[in-house]
Short mmCIF file of C-alpha atoms in Angstrom, two decimals:
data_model
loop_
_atom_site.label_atom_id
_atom_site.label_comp_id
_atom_site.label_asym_id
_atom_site.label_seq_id
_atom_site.Cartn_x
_atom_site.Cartn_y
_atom_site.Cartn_z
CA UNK F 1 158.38 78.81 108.77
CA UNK F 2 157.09 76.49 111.57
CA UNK F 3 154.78 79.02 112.94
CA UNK F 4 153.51 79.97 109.65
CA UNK F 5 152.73 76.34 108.86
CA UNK F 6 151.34 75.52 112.30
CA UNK F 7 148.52 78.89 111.83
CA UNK F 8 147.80 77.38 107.89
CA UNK F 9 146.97 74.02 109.30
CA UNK F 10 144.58 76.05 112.20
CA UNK F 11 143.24 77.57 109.49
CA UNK F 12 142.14 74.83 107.91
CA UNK F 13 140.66 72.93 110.57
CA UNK F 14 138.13 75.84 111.35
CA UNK F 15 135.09 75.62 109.15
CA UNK F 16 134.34 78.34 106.92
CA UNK F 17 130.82 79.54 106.60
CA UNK F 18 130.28 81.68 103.29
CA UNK F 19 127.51 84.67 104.02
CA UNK F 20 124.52 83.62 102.72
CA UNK F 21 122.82 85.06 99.87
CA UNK F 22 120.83 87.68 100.27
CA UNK F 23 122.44 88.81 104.23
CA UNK F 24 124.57 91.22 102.99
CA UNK F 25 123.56 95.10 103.79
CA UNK F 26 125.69 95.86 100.61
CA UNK F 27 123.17 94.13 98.54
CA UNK F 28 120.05 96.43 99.95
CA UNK F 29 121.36 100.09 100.67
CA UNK F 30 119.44 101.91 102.73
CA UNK F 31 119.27 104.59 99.63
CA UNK F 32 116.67 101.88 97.71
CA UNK F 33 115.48 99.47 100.39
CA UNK F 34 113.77 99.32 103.54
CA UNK F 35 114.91 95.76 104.91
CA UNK F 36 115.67 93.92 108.33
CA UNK F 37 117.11 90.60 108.92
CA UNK F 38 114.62 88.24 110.85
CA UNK F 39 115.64 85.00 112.91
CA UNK F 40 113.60 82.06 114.46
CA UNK F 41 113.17 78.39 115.11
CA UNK F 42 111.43 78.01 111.83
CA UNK F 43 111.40 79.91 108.62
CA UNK F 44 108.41 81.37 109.05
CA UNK F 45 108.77 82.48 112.99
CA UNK F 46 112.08 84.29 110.84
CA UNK F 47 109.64 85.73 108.43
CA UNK F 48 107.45 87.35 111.02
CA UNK F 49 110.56 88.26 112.91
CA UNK F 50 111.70 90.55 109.84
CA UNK F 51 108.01 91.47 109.21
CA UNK F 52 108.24 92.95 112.75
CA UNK F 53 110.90 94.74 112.38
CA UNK F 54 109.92 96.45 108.78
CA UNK F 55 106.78 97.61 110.88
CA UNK F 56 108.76 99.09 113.72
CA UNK F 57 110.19 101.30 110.68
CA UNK F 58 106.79 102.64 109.71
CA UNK F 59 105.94 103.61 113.54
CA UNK F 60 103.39 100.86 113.72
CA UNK F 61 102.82 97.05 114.49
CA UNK F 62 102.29 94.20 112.62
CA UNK F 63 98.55 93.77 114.88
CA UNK F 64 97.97 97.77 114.12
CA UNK F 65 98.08 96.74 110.53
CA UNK F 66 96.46 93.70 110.34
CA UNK F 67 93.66 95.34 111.98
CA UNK F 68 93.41 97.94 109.31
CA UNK F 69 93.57 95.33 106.65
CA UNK F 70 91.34 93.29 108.05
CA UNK F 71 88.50 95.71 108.77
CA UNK F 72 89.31 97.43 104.85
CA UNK F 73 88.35 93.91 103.63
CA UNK F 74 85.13 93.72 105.25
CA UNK F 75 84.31 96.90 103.88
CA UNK F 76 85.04 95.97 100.70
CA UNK F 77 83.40 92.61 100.71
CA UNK F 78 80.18 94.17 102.09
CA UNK F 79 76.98 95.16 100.58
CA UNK F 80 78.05 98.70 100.21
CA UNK F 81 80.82 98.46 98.09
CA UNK F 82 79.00 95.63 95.74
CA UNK F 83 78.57 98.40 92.76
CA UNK F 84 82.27 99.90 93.41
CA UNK F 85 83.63 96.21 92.76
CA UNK F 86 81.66 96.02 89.71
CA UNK F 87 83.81 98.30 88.00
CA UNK F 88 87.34 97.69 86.58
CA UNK F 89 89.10 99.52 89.19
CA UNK F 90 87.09 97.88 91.92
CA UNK F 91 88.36 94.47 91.06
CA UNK F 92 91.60 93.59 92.49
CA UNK F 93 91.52 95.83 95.66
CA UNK F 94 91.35 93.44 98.42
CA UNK F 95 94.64 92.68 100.49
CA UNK F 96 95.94 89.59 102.11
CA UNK F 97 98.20 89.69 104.20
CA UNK F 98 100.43 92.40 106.17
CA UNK F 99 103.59 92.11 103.82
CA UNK F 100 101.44 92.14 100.76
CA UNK F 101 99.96 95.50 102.20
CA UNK F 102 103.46 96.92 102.62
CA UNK F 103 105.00 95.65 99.34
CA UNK F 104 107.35 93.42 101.28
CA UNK F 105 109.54 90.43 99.80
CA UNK F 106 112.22 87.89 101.40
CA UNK F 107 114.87 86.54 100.26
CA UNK F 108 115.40 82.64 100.60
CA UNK F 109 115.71 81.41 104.52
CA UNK F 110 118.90 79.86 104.97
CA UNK F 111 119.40 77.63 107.99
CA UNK F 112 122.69 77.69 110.33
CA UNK F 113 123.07 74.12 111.89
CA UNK F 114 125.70 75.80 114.48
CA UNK F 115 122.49 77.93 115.96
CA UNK F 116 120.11 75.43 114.84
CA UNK F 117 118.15 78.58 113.73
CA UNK F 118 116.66 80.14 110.71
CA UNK F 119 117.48 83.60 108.83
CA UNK F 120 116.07 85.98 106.07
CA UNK F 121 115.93 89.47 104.94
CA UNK F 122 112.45 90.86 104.28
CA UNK F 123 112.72 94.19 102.02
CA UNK F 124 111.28 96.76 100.68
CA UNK F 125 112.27 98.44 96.96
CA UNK F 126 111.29 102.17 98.20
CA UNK F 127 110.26 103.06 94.50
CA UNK F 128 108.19 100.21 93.91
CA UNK F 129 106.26 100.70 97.16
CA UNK F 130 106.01 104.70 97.01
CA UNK F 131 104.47 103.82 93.55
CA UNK F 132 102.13 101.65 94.83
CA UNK F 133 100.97 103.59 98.12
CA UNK F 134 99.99 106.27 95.40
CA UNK F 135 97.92 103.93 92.95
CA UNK F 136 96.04 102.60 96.30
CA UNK F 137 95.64 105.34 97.53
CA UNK F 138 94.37 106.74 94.37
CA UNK F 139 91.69 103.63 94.44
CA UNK F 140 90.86 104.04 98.14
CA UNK F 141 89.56 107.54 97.24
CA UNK F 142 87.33 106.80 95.08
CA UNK F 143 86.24 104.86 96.85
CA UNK F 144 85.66 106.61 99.75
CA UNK F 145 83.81 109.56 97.60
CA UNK F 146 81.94 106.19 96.48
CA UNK F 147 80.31 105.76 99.99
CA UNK F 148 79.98 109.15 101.56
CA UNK F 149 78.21 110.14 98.72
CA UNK F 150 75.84 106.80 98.76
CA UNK F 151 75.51 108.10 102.55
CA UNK F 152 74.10 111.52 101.57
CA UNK F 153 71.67 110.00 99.40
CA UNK F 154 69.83 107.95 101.73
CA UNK F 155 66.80 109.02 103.59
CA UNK F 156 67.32 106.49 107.01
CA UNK F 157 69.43 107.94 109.50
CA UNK F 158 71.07 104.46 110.48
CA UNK F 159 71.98 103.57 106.53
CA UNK F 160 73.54 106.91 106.34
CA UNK F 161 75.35 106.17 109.35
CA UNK F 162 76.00 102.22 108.11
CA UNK F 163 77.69 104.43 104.28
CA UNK F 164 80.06 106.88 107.14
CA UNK F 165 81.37 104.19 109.01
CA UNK F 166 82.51 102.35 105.82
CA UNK F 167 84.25 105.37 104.78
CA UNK F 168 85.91 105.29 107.65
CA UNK F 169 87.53 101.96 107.25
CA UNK F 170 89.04 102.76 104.15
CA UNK F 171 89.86 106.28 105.00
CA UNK F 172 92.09 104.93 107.79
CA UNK F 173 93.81 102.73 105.68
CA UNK F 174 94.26 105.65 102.95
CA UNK F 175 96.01 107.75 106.45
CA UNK F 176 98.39 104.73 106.80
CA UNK F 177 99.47 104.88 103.44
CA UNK F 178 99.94 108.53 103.46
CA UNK F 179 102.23 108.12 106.89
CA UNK F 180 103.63 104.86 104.98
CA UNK F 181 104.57 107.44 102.29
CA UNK F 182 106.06 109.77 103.80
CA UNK F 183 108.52 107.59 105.84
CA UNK F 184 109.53 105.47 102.67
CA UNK F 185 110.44 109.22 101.20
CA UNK F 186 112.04 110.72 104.17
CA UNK F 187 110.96 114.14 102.82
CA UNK F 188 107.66 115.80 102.68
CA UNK F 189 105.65 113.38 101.16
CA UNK F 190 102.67 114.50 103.34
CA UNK F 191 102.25 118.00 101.18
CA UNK F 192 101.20 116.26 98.38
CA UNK F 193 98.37 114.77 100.20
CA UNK F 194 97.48 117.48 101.95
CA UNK F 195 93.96 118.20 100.53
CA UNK F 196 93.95 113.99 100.70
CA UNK F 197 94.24 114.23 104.61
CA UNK F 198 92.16 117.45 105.27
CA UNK F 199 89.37 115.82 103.17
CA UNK F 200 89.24 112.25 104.74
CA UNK F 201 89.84 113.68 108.44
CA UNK F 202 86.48 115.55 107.98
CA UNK F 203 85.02 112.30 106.99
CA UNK F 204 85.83 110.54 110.04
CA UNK F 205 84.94 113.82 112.14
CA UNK F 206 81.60 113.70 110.37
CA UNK F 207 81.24 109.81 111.08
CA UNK F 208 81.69 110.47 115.08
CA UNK F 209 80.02 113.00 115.69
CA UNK F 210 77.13 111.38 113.89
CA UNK F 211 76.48 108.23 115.97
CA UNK F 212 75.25 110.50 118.92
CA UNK F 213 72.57 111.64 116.79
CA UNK F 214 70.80 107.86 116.51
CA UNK F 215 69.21 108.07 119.66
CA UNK F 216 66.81 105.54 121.08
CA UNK F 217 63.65 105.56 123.28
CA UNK F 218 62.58 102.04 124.88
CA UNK F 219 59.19 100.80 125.89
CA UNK F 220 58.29 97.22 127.30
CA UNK F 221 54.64 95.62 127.78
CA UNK F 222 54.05 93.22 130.85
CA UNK F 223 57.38 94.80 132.45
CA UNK F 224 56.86 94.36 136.35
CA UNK F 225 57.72 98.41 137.54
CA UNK F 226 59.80 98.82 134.17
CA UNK F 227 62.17 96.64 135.43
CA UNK F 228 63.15 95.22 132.04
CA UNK F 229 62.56 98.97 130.27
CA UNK F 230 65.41 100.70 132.97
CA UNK F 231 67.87 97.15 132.25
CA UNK F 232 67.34 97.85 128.11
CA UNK F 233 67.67 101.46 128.77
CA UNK F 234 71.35 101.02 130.75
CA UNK F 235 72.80 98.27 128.43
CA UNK F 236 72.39 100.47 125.46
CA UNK F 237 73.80 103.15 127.69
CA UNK F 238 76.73 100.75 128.76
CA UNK F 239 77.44 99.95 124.93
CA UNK F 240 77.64 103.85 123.83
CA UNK F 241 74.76 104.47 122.31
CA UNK F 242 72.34 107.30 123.42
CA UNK F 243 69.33 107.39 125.20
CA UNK F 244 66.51 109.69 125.05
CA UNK F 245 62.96 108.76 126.24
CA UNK F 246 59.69 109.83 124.21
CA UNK F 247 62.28 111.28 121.84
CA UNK F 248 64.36 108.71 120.14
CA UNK F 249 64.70 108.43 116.60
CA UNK F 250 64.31 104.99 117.02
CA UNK F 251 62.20 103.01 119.56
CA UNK F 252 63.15 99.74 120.75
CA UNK F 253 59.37 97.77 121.66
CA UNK F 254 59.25 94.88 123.43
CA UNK F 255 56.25 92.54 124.98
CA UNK F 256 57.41 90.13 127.74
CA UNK F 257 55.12 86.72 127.71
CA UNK F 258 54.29 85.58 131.33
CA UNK F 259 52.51 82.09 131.95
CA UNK F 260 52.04 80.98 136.20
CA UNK F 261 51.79 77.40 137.19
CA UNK F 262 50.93 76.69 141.00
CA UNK F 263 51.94 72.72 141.68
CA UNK F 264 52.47 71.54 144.99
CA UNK F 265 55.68 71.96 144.81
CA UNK F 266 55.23 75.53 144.55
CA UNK F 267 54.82 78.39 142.43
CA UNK F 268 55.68 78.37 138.56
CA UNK F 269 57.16 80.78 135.95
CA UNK F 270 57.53 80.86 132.44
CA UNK F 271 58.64 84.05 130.27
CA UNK F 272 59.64 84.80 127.25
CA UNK F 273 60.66 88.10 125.63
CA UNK F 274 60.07 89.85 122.16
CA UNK F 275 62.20 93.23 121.22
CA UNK F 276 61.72 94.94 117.63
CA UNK F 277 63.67 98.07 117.06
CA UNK F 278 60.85 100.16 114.62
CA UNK F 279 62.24 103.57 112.91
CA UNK F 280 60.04 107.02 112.68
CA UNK F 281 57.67 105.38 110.02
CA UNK F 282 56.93 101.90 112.13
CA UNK F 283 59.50 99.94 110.18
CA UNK F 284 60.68 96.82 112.37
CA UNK F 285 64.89 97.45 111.36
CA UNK F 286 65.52 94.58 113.61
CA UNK F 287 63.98 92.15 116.33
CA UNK F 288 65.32 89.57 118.99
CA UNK F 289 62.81 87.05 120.87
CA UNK F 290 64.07 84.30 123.22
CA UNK F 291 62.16 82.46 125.78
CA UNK F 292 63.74 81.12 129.16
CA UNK F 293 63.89 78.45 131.36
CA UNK F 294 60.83 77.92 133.93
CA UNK F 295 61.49 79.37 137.80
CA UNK F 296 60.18 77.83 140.71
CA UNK F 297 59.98 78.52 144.25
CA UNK F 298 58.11 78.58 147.09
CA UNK F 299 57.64 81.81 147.04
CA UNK F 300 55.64 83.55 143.83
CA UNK F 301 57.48 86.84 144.48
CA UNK F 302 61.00 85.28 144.36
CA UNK F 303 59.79 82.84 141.17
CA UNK F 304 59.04 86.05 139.20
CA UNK F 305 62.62 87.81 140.41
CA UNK F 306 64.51 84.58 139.11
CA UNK F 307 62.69 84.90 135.78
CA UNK F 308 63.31 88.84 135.71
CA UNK F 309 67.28 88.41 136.65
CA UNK F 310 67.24 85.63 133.63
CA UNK F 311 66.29 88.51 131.09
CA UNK F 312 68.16 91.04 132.39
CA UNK F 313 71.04 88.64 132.09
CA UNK F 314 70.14 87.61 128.44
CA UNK F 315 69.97 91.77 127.49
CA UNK F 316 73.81 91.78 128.62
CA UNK F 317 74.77 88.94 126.82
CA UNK F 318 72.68 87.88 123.66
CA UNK F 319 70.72 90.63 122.76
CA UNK F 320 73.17 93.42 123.44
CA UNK F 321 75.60 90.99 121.01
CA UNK F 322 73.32 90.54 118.29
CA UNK F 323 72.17 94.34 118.02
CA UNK F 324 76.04 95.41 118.12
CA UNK F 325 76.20 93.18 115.24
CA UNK F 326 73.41 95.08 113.62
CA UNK F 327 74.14 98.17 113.88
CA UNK F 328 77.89 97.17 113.00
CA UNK F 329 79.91 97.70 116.30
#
């Protein structure tokens, strides 16, 4: 009786911590949800812990996908895609965030003052999501057979590269779902989008084999022995795209301005630079100009080399930046 009374009173001085709502694994089986438990110092370091987790189970990370979201929004925010979003099912096809991408939910955080931490559950209701992987990727077609067919009708080799590489985007993200698919319905959920898969992996062998076909000559006026014309020629090189002199497709020109000053204090340079990128027809597709800072020395030899190094140095940085931006590297 004494013993019995002693462990009651135990009992009762040890504090009883109910499971939280929404912890239990009875209340998500693995038969309907996908679901982890996250934990953190905050709520929401708790809510990217679980997010991490969920993307372990799709083979992937939560930077993999956020990439693919990220560059799918550009696409569809972009000029190309402005008559696709015009139409009812073009509407509502952006994406936020990573969870909203996977279909994923959380429960209420619920904060344990023993730990001094946070904890939730972030899920995933496998019918809901396999339901919406299939409606998106549905959309994402269409979309896709939107822009390769805009690509084929266009008579510039760079727009018809600018259509591809679009495609692309949104044909990676359509690959994702298809792998999401499949490991949400732990059977062959690939065979159904088989023709899917064979269709937009001939896009995206299509869209690189194509970029070694915009090839580039270069030619520069005023260049002291083609120094400037050999630096253009091996920064595009550097950057992956292809050269071929007197033959390029395109033709980057350039004139480089040159003004001397001889003071006492020696000799004087000035320079400035001019680039237009012209297609078969003469069209100027895009131009950079800068001018630099003056060089002196005593030396006129050594004033022209510290003018020449400065524009070799802005074709690495500046130019090389803006007409990756161009051409949508």
């Amino acid at each position: 009786m004494k013993i019995a009374l002693v462990l009651l009173m135990v009992s009762l001085m040890v504090p009883v911590f109910a499971e939280p709502p929404g912890m239990s694994d009875r209340d998500f089986p693995d038969s309907l949800f996908i679901s982890a438990i996250g934990m953190g110092a905050t709520a929401k370091e708790a809510e990217i812990n679980a997010l991490s987790q969920i993307s372990y189970y799709f083979k992937t990370t939560v930077q993999a996908e956020e990439q693919l979201i990220s560059q799918y929004n550009q696409v569809i925010s972009g000029k190309h895609t402005e008559e696709f979003r015009r139409t009812e099912m073009g509407k509502n096809v952006k994406t936020s965030t990573e969870a909203e991408f996977r279909g994923v939910r959380f429960t209420d955080p619920w904060y344990n003052p023993q730990t001094n931490t946070w904890t939730i559950r972030g899920y995933i209701n496998k019918h809901e999501a396999l339901e919406n992987y299939r409606k998106r990727i549905d959309t994402n077609l269409t979309i896709v057979a939107y822009l390769v067919d805009m690509s084929s009708q266009q008579t510039e080799l760079l727009y018809q590269y600018w259509y591809l590489k679009d495609a692309v985007a949104i044909a990676r993200l359509i690959e994702a779902d298809i792998r999401a698919s499949a490991d949400v319905a732990e059977s062959g959920a690939n065979a159904q989008f088989q023709e899917v898969l064979v269709f937009i992996r001939n896009i995206i062998t299509d869209y690189n084999g194509f970029r070694s076909r915009i090839t580039f000559d270069v030619h520069i006026d005023a260049d002291s022995n083609g120094r400037v014309e050999r630096k253009l020629f091996q920064v595009l090189e550097r950057n992956k795209y292809v050269s071929d002199p007197d033959r390029g497709i395109y033709i980057i020109v350039g004139e480089i301005t040159l003004s001397e000053e001889e003071l006492p204090a020696g000799f004087f340079v000035r320079a400035g630079i001019e680039l237009q990128m012209l297609n078969k027809e003469g069209e100027v597709l895009f131009s950079y100009s800068t001018n630099y800072p003056r060089h002196g020395s005593k030396n006129v030899t050594m004033a022209y080399n510290a003018t020449f190094r400065d524009i070799e140095q802005d074709l690495e940085r500046n130019f090389i930046a803006g007409f990756n931006a161009f051409i949508g590297d």
